[in-house]
C-alpha positions as MATLAB code, in Angstrom:
seq = 'MPLHVAIESDTGTLDTRACERLVRETGAPVFYSPAFLRAFEAFPLHSVERGAHILVHDGAGRAHAVLPVYLQRGVDPMGALAANRPGALDHPVLLSHVWHCYETTIPALSPEAARLAVDAMGDLAGEWGASLYGAANVGADSDAARLLGAAGLSGTPLDRMWSMDVSGLDGFDAYLESLGGKPRREMRRQLRRAEEAGVRARELGVDEADLDGFVRLARATAGSKHDNADYYLPGVFQGFLGALGSCASVIELRVDGRLVAAMASLVDNTRYHLWCLGVDDGACNGFSPTYVLLAQSLRFAFAEGRPTVSAGRRNGWFKARYGFHSTELQVFLS';
ca = [
     127.704  144.224  163.211;
     130.151  147.034  164.106;
     131.650  149.149  161.327;
     135.306  150.003  160.879;
     137.178  152.682  158.917;
     140.181  152.038  156.708;
     142.236  154.612  154.804;
     143.383  153.184  151.478;
     146.201  155.262  150.038;
     145.728  154.059  146.465;
     143.322  152.073  144.346;
     145.663  149.106  144.278;
     144.535  148.137  147.768;
     140.834  148.755  147.160;
     138.560  145.742  146.912;
     137.307  146.444  143.398;
     134.367  144.058  143.538;
     133.245  145.402  146.904;
     133.393  148.979  145.644;
     131.569  148.147  142.431;
     128.841  146.462  144.467;
     128.583  149.475  146.769;
     128.307  151.903  143.846;
     125.605  149.741  142.294;
     123.631  149.321  145.537;
     123.717  153.031  146.393;
     123.064  154.278  142.865;
     126.224  156.401  142.943;
     127.342  157.914  139.614;
     130.241  156.764  137.478;
     132.602  159.173  139.282;
     132.766  156.654  142.162;
     133.421  153.594  140.032;
     136.778  151.884  140.500;
     137.516  152.613  136.832;
     137.143  156.383  137.352;
     139.158  156.348  140.600;
     141.944  154.328  138.987;
     142.018  156.610  135.951;
     142.322  159.732  138.101;
     145.074  158.147  140.161;
     147.052  157.328  137.020;
     146.222  160.568  135.178;
     145.260  163.284  137.703;
     143.140  165.844  135.866;
     144.252  168.537  138.277;
     147.071  168.880  140.771;
     146.832  166.883  144.005;
     149.405  166.555  146.766;
     147.959  163.394  148.306;
     144.924  161.228  147.808;
     143.127  158.488  149.705;
     139.918  156.486  149.715;
     138.059  156.315  153.011;
     136.449  152.889  153.217;
     133.890  151.930  155.855;
     133.425  148.162  156.173;
     132.039  145.572  158.517;
     133.829  142.639  160.125;
     132.987  140.405  157.188;
     134.733  142.774  154.803;
     131.590  144.148  153.152;
     131.970  147.769  152.060;
     129.377  150.115  153.611;
     130.747  153.476  152.410;
     133.531  154.853  150.254;
     134.701  158.463  150.032;
     137.567  159.571  147.757;
     139.471  162.582  149.143;
     142.288  164.667  147.685;
     144.689  167.081  149.342;
     145.204  170.017  146.988;
     146.580  173.522  146.999;
     145.552  176.452  144.789;
     143.123  174.348  142.709;
     139.883  176.283  142.343;
     138.486  176.068  138.780;
     134.967  177.074  139.835;
     135.980  179.840  142.228;
     134.506  178.047  145.247;
     137.419  178.756  147.547;
     137.939  182.286  146.277;
     134.315  183.124  147.058;
     134.076  181.371  150.430;
     137.551  180.879  151.894;
     139.979  183.112  149.944;
     142.627  182.699  152.610;
     142.743  178.970  151.956;
     143.938  179.254  148.355;
     147.617  179.214  149.356;
     147.186  176.381  151.850;
     146.422  172.664  151.486;
     142.729  171.725  151.614;
     141.182  168.267  151.646;
     138.220  167.947  149.292;
     135.897  165.381  147.797;
     135.352  164.690  144.920;
     137.630  165.871  142.066;
     136.532  169.075  140.313;
     135.608  167.175  137.136;
     132.852  165.389  139.098;
     129.602  167.368  139.012;
     127.595  165.001  141.217;
     129.350  164.576  144.550;
     127.706  162.267  147.056;
     128.659  159.874  149.862;
     128.042  156.337  148.605;
     126.891  154.627  151.802;
     124.488  151.873  152.806;
     123.399  153.688  155.973;
     123.576  157.125  157.644;
     125.918  155.629  160.224;
     128.402  154.548  157.556;
     128.206  157.958  155.880;
     128.832  159.743  159.190;
     131.862  157.582  159.872;
     133.272  158.463  156.442;
     132.812  162.213  156.989;
     134.296  162.037  160.492;
     137.273  160.165  159.095;
     137.721  162.889  156.491;
     137.936  165.489  159.260;
     140.480  163.386  161.132;
     142.540  162.900  157.987;
     142.499  166.643  157.297;
     144.068  167.194  160.702;
     146.688  164.508  160.156;
     147.642  165.887  156.742;
     147.763  169.526  157.867;
     144.850  170.722  155.739;
     143.571  174.211  156.512;
     140.010  173.044  155.858;
     138.094  170.110  154.421;
     134.819  169.594  152.658;
     133.021  168.623  149.483;
     132.118  170.465  146.283;
     129.290  169.941  143.791;
     126.894  168.435  146.349;
     123.181  168.504  145.526;
     121.564  171.052  147.855;
     118.627  168.778  148.702;
     120.557  165.512  148.928;
     121.214  163.196  151.852;
     124.903  164.064  151.499;
     124.143  167.778  151.958;
     122.105  167.129  155.077;
     124.804  164.905  156.558;
     127.603  167.377  155.810;
     125.551  170.170  157.356;
     124.877  168.074  160.450;
     128.629  167.454  160.720;
     129.165  171.197  161.052;
     130.248  172.043  157.510;
     128.807  175.211  155.992;
     127.109  174.913  152.608;
     126.887  177.736  150.065;
     125.585  177.775  146.444;
     128.142  176.915  143.789;
     126.462  176.066  140.469;
     123.617  174.043  138.973;
     123.598  170.513  137.550;
     121.235  169.558  134.726;
     119.579  166.181  134.132;
     116.552  164.679  132.437;
     114.423  161.612  133.161;
     113.798  159.902  129.812;
     112.381  156.654  131.182;
     108.860  157.521  130.008;
     109.918  158.303  126.437;
     110.049  155.730  123.668;
     113.053  156.950  121.743;
     114.342  160.156  120.201;
     111.241  160.896  118.116;
     109.080  160.728  121.235;
     111.534  163.069  122.946;
     111.189  165.592  120.124;
     107.405  165.455  120.386;
     107.656  166.193  124.120;
     109.326  169.542  123.418;
     107.631  172.849  122.838;
     107.003  173.895  119.250;
     109.895  176.345  118.868;
     112.615  174.123  120.379;
     111.370  171.146  118.364;
     111.408  173.087  115.099;
     114.851  174.513  115.817;
     116.281  171.074  116.598;
     114.887  169.662  113.352;
     116.182  172.668  111.407;
     119.683  172.287  112.842;
     119.741  168.546  112.134;
     118.583  169.160  108.571;
     121.272  171.791  108.039;
     123.917  169.492  109.474;
     122.848  166.749  107.086;
     123.020  169.186  104.165;
     126.522  170.200  105.293;
     127.620  166.572  105.116;
     128.061  165.977  108.835;
     128.876  162.397  109.783;
     128.358  161.390  113.426;
     129.799  158.335  115.153;
     130.032  157.091  118.731;
     133.412  155.475  119.294;
     135.076  153.684  122.163;
     138.050  155.456  123.701;
     140.385  153.006  121.980;
     139.091  154.118  118.559;
     138.331  157.818  119.032;
     140.625  160.690  118.098;
     141.447  161.694  121.667;
     144.073  164.217  120.604;
     141.497  165.889  118.376;
     138.936  165.915  121.157;
     141.330  167.532  123.640;
     142.368  170.130  121.058;
     138.724  171.136  120.531;
     137.856  170.990  124.248;
     140.815  173.194  125.196;
     139.904  175.764  122.552;
     136.265  175.854  123.679;
     137.103  176.063  127.400;
     139.693  178.737  126.744;
     137.399  180.948  124.685;
     134.284  180.578  126.862;
     135.669  180.170  130.378;
     139.372  181.136  130.144;
     140.126  177.670  131.490;
     141.816  175.618  128.776;
     143.839  173.655  131.339;
     140.670  172.021  132.603;
     141.735  169.643  129.812;
     145.425  169.085  130.431;
     147.092  167.969  127.189;
     148.390  164.435  127.377;
     146.847  163.858  130.786;
     143.244  164.109  129.605;
     143.832  161.707  126.716;
     145.407  159.242  129.109;
     142.540  159.603  131.549;
     139.901  158.934  128.890;
     141.824  155.949  127.601;
     142.070  154.507  131.111;
     138.288  154.667  131.602;
     137.732  151.864  129.119;
     134.084  150.899  128.622;
     132.899  153.617  131.040;
     133.520  156.242  128.361;
     132.880  156.910  124.708;
     133.353  159.820  122.315;
     130.818  161.175  119.832;
     132.647  162.628  116.854;
     131.184  164.964  114.228;
     133.142  165.141  110.994;
     132.721  167.088  107.762;
     134.722  165.776  104.801;
     136.732  163.755  107.289;
     137.628  166.765  109.430;
     136.792  166.612  113.143;
     134.606  169.671  113.846;
     133.057  168.743  117.205;
     133.280  165.996  119.809;
     131.687  165.042  123.108;
     133.071  162.697  125.751;
     130.286  160.711  127.415;
     130.325  158.524  130.516;
     127.929  155.759  131.515;
     126.928  154.033  134.727;
     124.053  151.713  135.598;
     121.318  154.329  135.282;
     122.812  157.424  133.638;
     124.213  158.549  130.347;
     126.497  161.502  131.148;
     127.073  164.254  128.583;
     130.356  165.010  130.280;
     132.394  167.462  128.232;
     132.652  168.722  124.680;
     134.667  170.773  122.249;
     133.615  172.436  119.006;
     135.211  174.286  116.117;
     132.438  176.763  115.362;
     134.352  178.193  112.422;
     134.269  174.829  110.676;
     130.518  174.306  111.216;
     129.093  176.355  108.391;
     125.319  176.777  108.530;
     124.615  174.590  111.566;
     125.214  174.467  115.313;
     127.182  171.387  116.404;
     125.697  171.586  119.913;
     122.281  170.530  118.603;
     123.758  167.632  116.675;
     125.802  166.425  119.638;
     122.733  166.551  121.891;
     120.599  164.674  119.378;
     123.208  161.984  118.838;
     123.882  161.529  122.550;
     120.157  161.173  123.276;
     119.813  158.581  120.519;
     122.631  156.571  122.080;
     121.160  156.985  125.572;
     117.818  155.634  124.373;
     119.508  152.766  122.541;
     121.399  151.757  125.683;
     118.317  152.004  127.908;
     119.638  154.620  130.351;
     116.676  156.180  132.214;
     118.539  159.378  133.118;
     120.604  161.710  130.978;
     122.950  163.964  132.980;
     124.292  167.080  131.303;
     126.654  168.530  133.875;
     126.927  172.221  134.671;
     126.556  175.528  132.795;
     124.771  176.464  129.531;
     121.535  176.303  131.499;
     119.419  178.290  129.019;
     120.027  175.700  126.304;
     119.550  172.692  128.560;
     116.323  174.051  130.058;
     114.958  174.676  126.574;
     115.588  171.053  125.664;
     113.975  169.355  128.628;
     116.680  169.247  131.283;
     115.913  170.205  134.880;
     118.394  171.770  137.283;
     119.548  170.924  140.780;
     121.397  173.446  142.908;
     124.935  172.405  143.729;
     126.665  173.566  146.884;
     130.155  173.536  148.310;
     130.496  172.465  151.951;
     133.538  173.657  153.876;
     134.661  173.283  157.480;
];
């Protein structure tokens, strides 16, 4: 059956059930779910001039590939354009996916459908006057990387993504036993100190969590560590989290009722994503909140039966110490 390409300008015209089925069948992460795409459309986490969803379908209407693309100018939080195409920073570029996605792929049922989606992206870049097009945060050894390379896009290293297969572990205690002696003892010591400090941890839905408090902590942490507080745009980020619904939750750590650390987590069919966090180190006397957030998130991941825990980018030394393995991420540009 021949395949056809459609350009959907907004999520209102997307066939939600078809896209959900495609994401499930291809094993694509939560960043490609209709809920995430709708949330970004309503609350764009960074500036975009135009957006579209490239949909490849057959004559019966079945979705075979979907590729979200965004025309943007001067948006480069990871320095990908500055390092590879500095002249493009002042011009519109068409990229997939959004910068807050650390696992970019091409959800497709076949190589043919994926190729059609990438070709359509190139055509759309020409129509929209983009100076270049491409994809960021693509696994270096993925099918998407090979297809983008075959399409003539040049891939260069960008960062590393961290994940852990926990399917063979029977809960958090088994996870602790799988660690080396020093990391295991340090985790237990930090959890004991947190308990002595009166830390209370809860996982809350986005309709119950203190989203303003989370964004305040996340902005402070991003600003002090990466000089990038606006990765969490005030007002916009709260709205985005709220729009995700059941795809997202927030782990809150409180001492005497005060919010001292928080982590926003995302879920899909197979993964529990430790997406982003914020901490008030000055309010965490005698313990490190990062250990407590990791322990709590792993407990919830085990309870929900997610075989993979994804921990995003950066802080590799800590993640490697606690069982996560890295994958090289690349940026592909025309």
